[in-house]
Short mmCIF file of C-alpha atoms in Angstrom, two decimals:
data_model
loop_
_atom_site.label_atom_id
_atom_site.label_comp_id
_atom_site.label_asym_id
_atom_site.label_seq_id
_atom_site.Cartn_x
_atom_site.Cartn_y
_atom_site.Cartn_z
CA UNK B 24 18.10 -3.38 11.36
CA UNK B 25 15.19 -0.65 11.53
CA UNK B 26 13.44 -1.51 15.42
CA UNK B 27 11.82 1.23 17.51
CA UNK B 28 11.81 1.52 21.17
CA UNK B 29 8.85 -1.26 21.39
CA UNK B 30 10.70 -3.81 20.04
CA UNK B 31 8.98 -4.24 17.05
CA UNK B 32 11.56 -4.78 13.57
CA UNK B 33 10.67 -3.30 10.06
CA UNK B 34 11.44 -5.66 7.74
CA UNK B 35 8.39 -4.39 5.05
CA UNK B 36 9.22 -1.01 2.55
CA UNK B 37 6.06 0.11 1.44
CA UNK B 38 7.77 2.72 -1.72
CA UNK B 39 5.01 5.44 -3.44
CA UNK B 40 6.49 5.81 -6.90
CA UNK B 41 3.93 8.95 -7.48
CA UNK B 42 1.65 11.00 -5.98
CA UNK B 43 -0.73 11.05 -8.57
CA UNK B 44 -4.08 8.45 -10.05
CA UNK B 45 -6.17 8.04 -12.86
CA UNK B 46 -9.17 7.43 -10.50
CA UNK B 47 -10.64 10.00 -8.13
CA UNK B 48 -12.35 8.06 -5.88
CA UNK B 49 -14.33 9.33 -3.03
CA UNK B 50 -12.75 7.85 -0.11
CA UNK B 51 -9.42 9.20 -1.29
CA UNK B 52 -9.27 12.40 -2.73
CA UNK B 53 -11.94 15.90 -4.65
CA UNK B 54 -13.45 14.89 -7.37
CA UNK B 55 -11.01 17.91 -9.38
CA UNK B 56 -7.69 16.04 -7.85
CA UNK B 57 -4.94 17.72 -5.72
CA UNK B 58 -2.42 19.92 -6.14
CA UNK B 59 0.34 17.45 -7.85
CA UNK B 60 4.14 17.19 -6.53
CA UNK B 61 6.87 18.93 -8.79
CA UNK B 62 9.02 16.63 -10.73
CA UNK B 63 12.04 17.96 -8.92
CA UNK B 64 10.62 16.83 -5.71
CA UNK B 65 10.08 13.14 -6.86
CA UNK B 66 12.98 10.67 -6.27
CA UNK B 67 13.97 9.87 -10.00
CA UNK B 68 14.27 6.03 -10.56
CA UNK B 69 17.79 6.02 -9.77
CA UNK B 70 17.58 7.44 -6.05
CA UNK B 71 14.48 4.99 -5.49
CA UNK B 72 16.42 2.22 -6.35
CA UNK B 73 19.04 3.43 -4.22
CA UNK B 74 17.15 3.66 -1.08
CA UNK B 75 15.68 0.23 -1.46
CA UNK B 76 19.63 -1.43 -1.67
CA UNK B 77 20.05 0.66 1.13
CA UNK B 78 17.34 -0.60 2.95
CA UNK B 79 17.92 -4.00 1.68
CA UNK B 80 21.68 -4.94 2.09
CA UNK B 81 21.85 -2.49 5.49
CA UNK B 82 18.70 -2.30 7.12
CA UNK B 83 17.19 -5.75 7.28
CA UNK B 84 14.15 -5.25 4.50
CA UNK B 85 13.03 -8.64 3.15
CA UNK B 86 9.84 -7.05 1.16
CA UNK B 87 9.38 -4.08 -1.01
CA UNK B 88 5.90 -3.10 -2.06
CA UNK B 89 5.80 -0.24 -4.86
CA UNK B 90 2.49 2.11 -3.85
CA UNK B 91 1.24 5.09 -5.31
CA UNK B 92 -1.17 7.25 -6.22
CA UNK B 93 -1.36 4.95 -8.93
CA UNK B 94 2.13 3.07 -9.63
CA UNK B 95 1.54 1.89 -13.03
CA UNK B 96 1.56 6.01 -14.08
CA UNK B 97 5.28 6.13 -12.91
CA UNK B 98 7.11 5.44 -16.31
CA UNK B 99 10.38 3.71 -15.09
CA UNK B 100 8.37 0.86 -12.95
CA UNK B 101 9.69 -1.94 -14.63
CA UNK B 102 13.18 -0.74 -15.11
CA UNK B 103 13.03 -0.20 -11.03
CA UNK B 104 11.41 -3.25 -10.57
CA UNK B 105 14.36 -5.52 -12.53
CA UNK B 106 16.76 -3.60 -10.77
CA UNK B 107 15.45 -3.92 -7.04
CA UNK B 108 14.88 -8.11 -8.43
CA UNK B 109 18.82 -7.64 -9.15
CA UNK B 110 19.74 -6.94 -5.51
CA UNK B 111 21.11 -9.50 -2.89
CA UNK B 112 19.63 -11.04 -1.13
CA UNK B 113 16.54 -10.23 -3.79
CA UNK B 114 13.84 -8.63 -1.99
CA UNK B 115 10.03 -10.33 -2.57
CA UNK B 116 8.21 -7.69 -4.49
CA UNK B 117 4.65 -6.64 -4.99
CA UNK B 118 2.85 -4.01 -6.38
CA UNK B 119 -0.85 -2.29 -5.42
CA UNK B 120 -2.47 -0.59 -7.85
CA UNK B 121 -6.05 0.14 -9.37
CA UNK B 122 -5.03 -2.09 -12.20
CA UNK B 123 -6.30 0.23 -14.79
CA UNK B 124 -3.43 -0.54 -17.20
CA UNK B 125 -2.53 -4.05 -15.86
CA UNK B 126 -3.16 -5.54 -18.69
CA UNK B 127 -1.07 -4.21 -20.95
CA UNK B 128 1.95 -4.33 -18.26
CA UNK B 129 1.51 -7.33 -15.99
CA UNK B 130 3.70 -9.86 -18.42
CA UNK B 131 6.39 -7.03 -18.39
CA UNK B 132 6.37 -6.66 -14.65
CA UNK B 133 6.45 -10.38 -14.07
CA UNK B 134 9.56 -10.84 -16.04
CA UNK B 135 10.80 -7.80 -14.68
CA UNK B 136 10.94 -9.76 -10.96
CA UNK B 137 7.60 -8.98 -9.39
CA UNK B 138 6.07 -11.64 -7.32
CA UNK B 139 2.89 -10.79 -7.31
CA UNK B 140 0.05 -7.61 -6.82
CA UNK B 141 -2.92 -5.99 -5.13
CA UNK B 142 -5.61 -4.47 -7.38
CA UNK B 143 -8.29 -2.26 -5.37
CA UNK B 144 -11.73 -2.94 -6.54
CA UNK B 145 -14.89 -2.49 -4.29
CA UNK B 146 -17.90 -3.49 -6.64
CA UNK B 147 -18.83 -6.22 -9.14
CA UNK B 148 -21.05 -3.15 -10.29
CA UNK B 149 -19.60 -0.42 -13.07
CA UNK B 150 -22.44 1.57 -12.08
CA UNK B 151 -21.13 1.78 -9.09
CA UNK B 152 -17.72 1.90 -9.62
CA UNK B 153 -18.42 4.98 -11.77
CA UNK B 154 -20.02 6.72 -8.89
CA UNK B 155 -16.95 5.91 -6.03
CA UNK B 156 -14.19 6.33 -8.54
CA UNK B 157 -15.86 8.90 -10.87
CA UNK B 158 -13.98 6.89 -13.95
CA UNK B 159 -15.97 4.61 -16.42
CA UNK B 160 -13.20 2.34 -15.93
CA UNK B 161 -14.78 -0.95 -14.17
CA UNK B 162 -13.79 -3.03 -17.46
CA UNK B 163 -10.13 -2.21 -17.26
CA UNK B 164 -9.54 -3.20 -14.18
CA UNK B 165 -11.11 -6.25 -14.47
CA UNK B 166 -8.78 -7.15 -17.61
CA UNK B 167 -6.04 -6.04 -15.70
CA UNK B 168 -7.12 -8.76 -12.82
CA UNK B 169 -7.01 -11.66 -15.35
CA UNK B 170 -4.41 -10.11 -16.95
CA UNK B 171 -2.52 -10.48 -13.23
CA UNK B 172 -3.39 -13.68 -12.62
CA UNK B 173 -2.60 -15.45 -16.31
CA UNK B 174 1.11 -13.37 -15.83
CA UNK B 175 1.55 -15.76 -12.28
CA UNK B 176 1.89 -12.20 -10.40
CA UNK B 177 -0.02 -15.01 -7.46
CA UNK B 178 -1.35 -14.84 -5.08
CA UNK B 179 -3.71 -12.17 -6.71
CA UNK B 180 -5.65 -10.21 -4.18
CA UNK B 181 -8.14 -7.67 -3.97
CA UNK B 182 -8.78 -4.82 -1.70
CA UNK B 183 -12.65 -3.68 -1.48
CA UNK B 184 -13.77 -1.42 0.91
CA UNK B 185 -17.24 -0.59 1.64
CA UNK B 186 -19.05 2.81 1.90
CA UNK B 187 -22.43 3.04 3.15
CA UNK B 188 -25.01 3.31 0.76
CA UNK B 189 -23.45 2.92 -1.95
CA UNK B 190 -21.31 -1.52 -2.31
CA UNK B 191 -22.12 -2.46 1.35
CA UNK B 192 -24.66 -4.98 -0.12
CA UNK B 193 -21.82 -6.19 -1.97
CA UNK B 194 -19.72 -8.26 0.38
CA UNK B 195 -20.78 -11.83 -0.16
CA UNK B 196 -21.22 -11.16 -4.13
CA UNK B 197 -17.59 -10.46 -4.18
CA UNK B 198 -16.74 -13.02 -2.37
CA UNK B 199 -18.14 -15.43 -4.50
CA UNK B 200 -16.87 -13.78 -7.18
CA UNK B 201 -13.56 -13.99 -5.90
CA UNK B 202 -13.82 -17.35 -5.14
CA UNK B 203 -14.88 -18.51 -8.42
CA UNK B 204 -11.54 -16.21 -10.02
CA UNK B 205 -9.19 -17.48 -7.69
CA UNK B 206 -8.42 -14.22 -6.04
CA UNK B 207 -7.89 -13.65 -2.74
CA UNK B 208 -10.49 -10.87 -1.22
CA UNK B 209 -9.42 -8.55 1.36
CA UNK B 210 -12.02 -5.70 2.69
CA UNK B 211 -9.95 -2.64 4.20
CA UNK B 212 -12.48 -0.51 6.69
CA UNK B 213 -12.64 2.85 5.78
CA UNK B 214 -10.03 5.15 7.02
CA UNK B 215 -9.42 8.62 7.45
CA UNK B 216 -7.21 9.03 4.09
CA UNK B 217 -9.48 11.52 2.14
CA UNK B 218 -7.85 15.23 1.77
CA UNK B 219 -11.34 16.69 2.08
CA UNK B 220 -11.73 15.20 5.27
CA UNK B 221 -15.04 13.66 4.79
CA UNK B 222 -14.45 10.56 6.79
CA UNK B 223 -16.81 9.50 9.93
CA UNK B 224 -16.42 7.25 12.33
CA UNK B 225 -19.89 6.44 13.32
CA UNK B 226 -20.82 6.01 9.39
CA UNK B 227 -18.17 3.34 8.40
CA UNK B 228 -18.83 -0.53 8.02
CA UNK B 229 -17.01 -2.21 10.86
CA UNK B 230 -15.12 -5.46 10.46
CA UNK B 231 -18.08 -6.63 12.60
CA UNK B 232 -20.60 -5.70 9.48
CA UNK B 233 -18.55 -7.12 7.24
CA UNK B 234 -18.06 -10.46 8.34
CA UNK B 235 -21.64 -10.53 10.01
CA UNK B 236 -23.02 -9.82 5.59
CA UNK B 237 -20.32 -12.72 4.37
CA UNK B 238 -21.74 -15.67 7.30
CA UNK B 239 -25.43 -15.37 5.61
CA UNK B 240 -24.12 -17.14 2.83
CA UNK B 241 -20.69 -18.87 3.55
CA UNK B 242 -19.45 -20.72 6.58
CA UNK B 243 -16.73 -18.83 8.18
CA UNK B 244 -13.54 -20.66 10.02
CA UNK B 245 -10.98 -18.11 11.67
CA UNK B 246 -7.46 -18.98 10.65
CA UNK B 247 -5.77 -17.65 14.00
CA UNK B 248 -3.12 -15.12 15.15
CA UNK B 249 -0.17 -18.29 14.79
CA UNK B 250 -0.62 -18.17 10.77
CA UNK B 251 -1.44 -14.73 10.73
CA UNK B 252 1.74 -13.26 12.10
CA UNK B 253 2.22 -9.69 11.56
CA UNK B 254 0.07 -9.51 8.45
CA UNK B 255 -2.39 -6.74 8.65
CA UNK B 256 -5.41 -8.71 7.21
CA UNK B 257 -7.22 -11.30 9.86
CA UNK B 258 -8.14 -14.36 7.52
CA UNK B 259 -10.97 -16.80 7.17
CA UNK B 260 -11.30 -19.92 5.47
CA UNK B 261 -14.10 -20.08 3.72
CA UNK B 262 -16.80 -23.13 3.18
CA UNK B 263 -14.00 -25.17 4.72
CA UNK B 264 -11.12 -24.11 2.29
CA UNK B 265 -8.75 -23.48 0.40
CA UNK B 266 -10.13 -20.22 -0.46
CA UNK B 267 -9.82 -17.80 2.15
CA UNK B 268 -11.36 -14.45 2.92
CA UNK B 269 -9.41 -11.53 4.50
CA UNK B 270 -10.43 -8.37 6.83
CA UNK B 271 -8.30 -5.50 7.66
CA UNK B 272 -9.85 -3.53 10.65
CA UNK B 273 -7.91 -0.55 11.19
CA UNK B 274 -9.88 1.16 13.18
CA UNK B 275 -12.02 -1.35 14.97
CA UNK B 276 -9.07 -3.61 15.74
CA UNK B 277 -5.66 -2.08 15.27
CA UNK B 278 -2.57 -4.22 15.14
CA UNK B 279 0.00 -1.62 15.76
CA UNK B 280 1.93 -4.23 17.92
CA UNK B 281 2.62 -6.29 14.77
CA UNK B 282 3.69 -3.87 12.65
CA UNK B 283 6.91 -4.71 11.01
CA UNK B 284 6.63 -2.25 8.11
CA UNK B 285 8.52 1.61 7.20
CA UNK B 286 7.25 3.40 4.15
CA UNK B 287 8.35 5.78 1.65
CA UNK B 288 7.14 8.81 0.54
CA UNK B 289 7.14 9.61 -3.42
CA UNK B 290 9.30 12.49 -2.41
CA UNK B 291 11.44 10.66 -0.06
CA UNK B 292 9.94 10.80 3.22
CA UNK B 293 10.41 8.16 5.88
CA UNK B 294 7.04 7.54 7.57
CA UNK B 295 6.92 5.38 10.56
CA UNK B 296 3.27 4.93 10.37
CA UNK B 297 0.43 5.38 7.26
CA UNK B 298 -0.93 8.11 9.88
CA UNK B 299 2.43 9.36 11.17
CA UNK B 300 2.16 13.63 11.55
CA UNK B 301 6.37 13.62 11.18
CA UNK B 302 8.14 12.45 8.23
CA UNK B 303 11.92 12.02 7.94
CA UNK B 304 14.07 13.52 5.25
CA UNK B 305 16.00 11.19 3.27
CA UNK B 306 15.70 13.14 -0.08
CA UNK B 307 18.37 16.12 1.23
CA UNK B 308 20.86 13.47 2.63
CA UNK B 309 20.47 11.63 -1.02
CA UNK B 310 21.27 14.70 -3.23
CA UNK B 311 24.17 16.06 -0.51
CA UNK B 312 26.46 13.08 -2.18
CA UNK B 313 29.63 14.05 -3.89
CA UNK B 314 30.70 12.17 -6.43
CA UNK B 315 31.17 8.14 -5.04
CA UNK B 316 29.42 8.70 -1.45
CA UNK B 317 27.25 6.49 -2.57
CA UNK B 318 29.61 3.59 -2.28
CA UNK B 319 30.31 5.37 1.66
CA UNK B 320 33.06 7.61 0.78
CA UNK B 321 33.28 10.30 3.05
CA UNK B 322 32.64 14.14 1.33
CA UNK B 323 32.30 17.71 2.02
CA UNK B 324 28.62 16.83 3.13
CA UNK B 325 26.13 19.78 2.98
CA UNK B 326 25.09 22.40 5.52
CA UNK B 327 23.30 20.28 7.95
CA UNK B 328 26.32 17.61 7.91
CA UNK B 329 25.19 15.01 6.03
CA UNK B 330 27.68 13.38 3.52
CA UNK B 331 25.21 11.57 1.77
CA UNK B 332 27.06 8.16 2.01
CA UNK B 333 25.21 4.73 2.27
CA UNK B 334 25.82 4.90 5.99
CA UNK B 335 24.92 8.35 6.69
CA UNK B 336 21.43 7.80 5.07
CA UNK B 337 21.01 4.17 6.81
CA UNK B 338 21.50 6.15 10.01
CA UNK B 339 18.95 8.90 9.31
CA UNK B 340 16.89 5.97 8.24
CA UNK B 341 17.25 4.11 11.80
CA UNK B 342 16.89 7.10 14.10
CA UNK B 343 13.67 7.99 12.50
CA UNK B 344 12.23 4.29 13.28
CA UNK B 345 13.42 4.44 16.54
CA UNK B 346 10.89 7.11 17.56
CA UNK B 347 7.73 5.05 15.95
CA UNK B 348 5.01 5.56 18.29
CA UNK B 349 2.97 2.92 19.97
CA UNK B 350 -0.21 3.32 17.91
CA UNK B 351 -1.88 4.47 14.49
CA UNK B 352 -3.76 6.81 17.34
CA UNK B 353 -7.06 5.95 15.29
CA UNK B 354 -8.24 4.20 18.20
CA UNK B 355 -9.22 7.69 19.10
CA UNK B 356 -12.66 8.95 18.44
CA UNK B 357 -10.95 12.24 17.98
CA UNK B 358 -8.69 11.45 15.06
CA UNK B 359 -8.05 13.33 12.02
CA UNK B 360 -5.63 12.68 9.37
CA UNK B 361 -3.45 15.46 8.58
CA UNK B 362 -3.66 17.63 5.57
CA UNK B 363 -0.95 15.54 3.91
CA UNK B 364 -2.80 13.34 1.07
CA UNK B 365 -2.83 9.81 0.84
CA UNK B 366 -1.77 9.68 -2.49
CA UNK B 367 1.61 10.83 -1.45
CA UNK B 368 2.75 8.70 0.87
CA UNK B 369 1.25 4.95 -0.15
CA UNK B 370 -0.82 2.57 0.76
#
């Protein structure tokens, strides 16, 4: 079992498979990308799917979600993904991705063992898209959402968020778009994920705005805190049902309390927290195995005592979510993500 000091139980791995994306959009990273992790430092396939038995069949995990950067670029996905399907008790799986190259691996993916994913798109608009994501890829990703959907990788959802200026007019378009696809919409407030530090509090579109833009055209009925559990998203249904509308508010209204989730880095990092400043080496205690630690046979272990067993890592794994703070912290007018991109650690 993975539970911290406040009670709270992880039973959610959020894995990034990569660090890097096909898209460059504003929110996230410089228009000329970042400076890319070394293969060497990337968990191959076989040490992912390690850690996730690990944190499966020891640790209490009931749901995996592969991240990136951009998970479709990582070029053993399925293989991992049939593997992880293989374990017992099977883990439910999704993926989120950008969905530029959905289409052409959703069918694979969904006999492969995923459940289902979450594409990011925030405008109806390629115009637009063009200008947030500096990619003329708006068509792709909408294949790659029908592409989803006819594969039964369901519920389909999509995350949107809005920037000022440039989609917040957008929110009740996409709705109705959504509506009429049978995708579930989810708008994610802006937060403070961008390497060149551009973000502002006082300039993002508040959970408030959001839902205040979707009620001047669609009746709005709160689903409650009972059905919502430790979800992120708050959910509405809308026009009486059974679509329903989703808002995750970050910043505006954190649900730190609720959180039941651990992630991995692409280089295999425990983070207790999307905004955590201290990450957790799991990568070193992985490579210290001899020959059959795996399995939890002891070895000679390497300088810093690890033996790289199933146990030892398990351990390493529990002591780290033991000391997850209270709170994201971006409650505070003062915060500032640390240098470490987003595209490294997962969304």
């Amino acid at each position: 079992m993975l539970i911290d000091t406040y009670g709270r139980v992880a039973t959610d791995l959020r894995v990034s498979l990569t660090d890097r994306c096909n898209l460059r959009c504003t929110y996230c990273m410089p228009e000329e990308g970042l400076q890319w992790l070394a293969k060497p430092d990337l968990l191959t396939d076989d040490e992912i799917v390690r850690l996730v038995r690990i944190a499966v069949t020891r640790l209490g995990i009931q749901e995996v979600r592969f991240t990136g950067g951009e998970p479709l670029l990582r070029p053993g996905l399925v293989g991992i993904v049939e593997r992880c399907a293989a374990l017992e008790p099977r883990p439910r799986m999704s993926l989120t991705t950008n969905g530029i190259g959905l289409k052409r691996t959703a069918k694979a993916l969904k006999e492969a063992g995923l459940d289902r994913v979450n594409v990011s798109l925030d405008t109806l608009r390629p115009d637009v898209f063009k200008t947030l994501t500096r990619r003329d890829r708006h068509r792709d990703v909408l294949e790659g959402l029908e592409a989803a959907r006819d594969a039964g990788l369901t519920p389909v959802k999509v995350n949107t968020v809005l920037m000022p200026g440039l989609n917040d007019d957008e929110a009740p378009d996409l709705l109705a778009w959504a509506v009429e696809n049978d995708y579930e919409l989810r708008f994610i407030e802006q937060m403070p994920l961008d390497a060149q530090h551009g973000w502002k509090r006082d300039g993002m579109i508040t959970a408030g705005d959001i839902l205040a833009s979707l009620r001047t055209r669609f009746t709005l009925t709160e689903e409650g805190t009972e059905k919502r559990g430790s979800a992120p998203a708050e959910r509405w249904v809308v026009d009486g049902g059974p679509h329903r509308v989703g808002v995750i508010a970050s910043v505006t209204r954190p649900f730190c309390s609720a959180c039941d989730r651990t992630r991995l880095t692409a280089d295999g990092q425990v983070r207790t927290c999307l905004f955590a400043t201290e990450e957790t080496d799991l990568r070193a205690a992985l490579r210290a195995a001899p020959e059959g630690a795996a399995d939890g046979a002891d070895g000679s272990g390497d300088a810093d005592g690890s033996d790289g067993s199933d146990e030892e890592i398990a351990r390493i794994w529990r002591l780290a979510m033991w000391g997850k703070k209270a709170g994201s912290g971006l409650d505070d007018p003062s915060f500032l993500q640390p240098d470490r991109p987003m595209s490294a650690i997962g969304g």
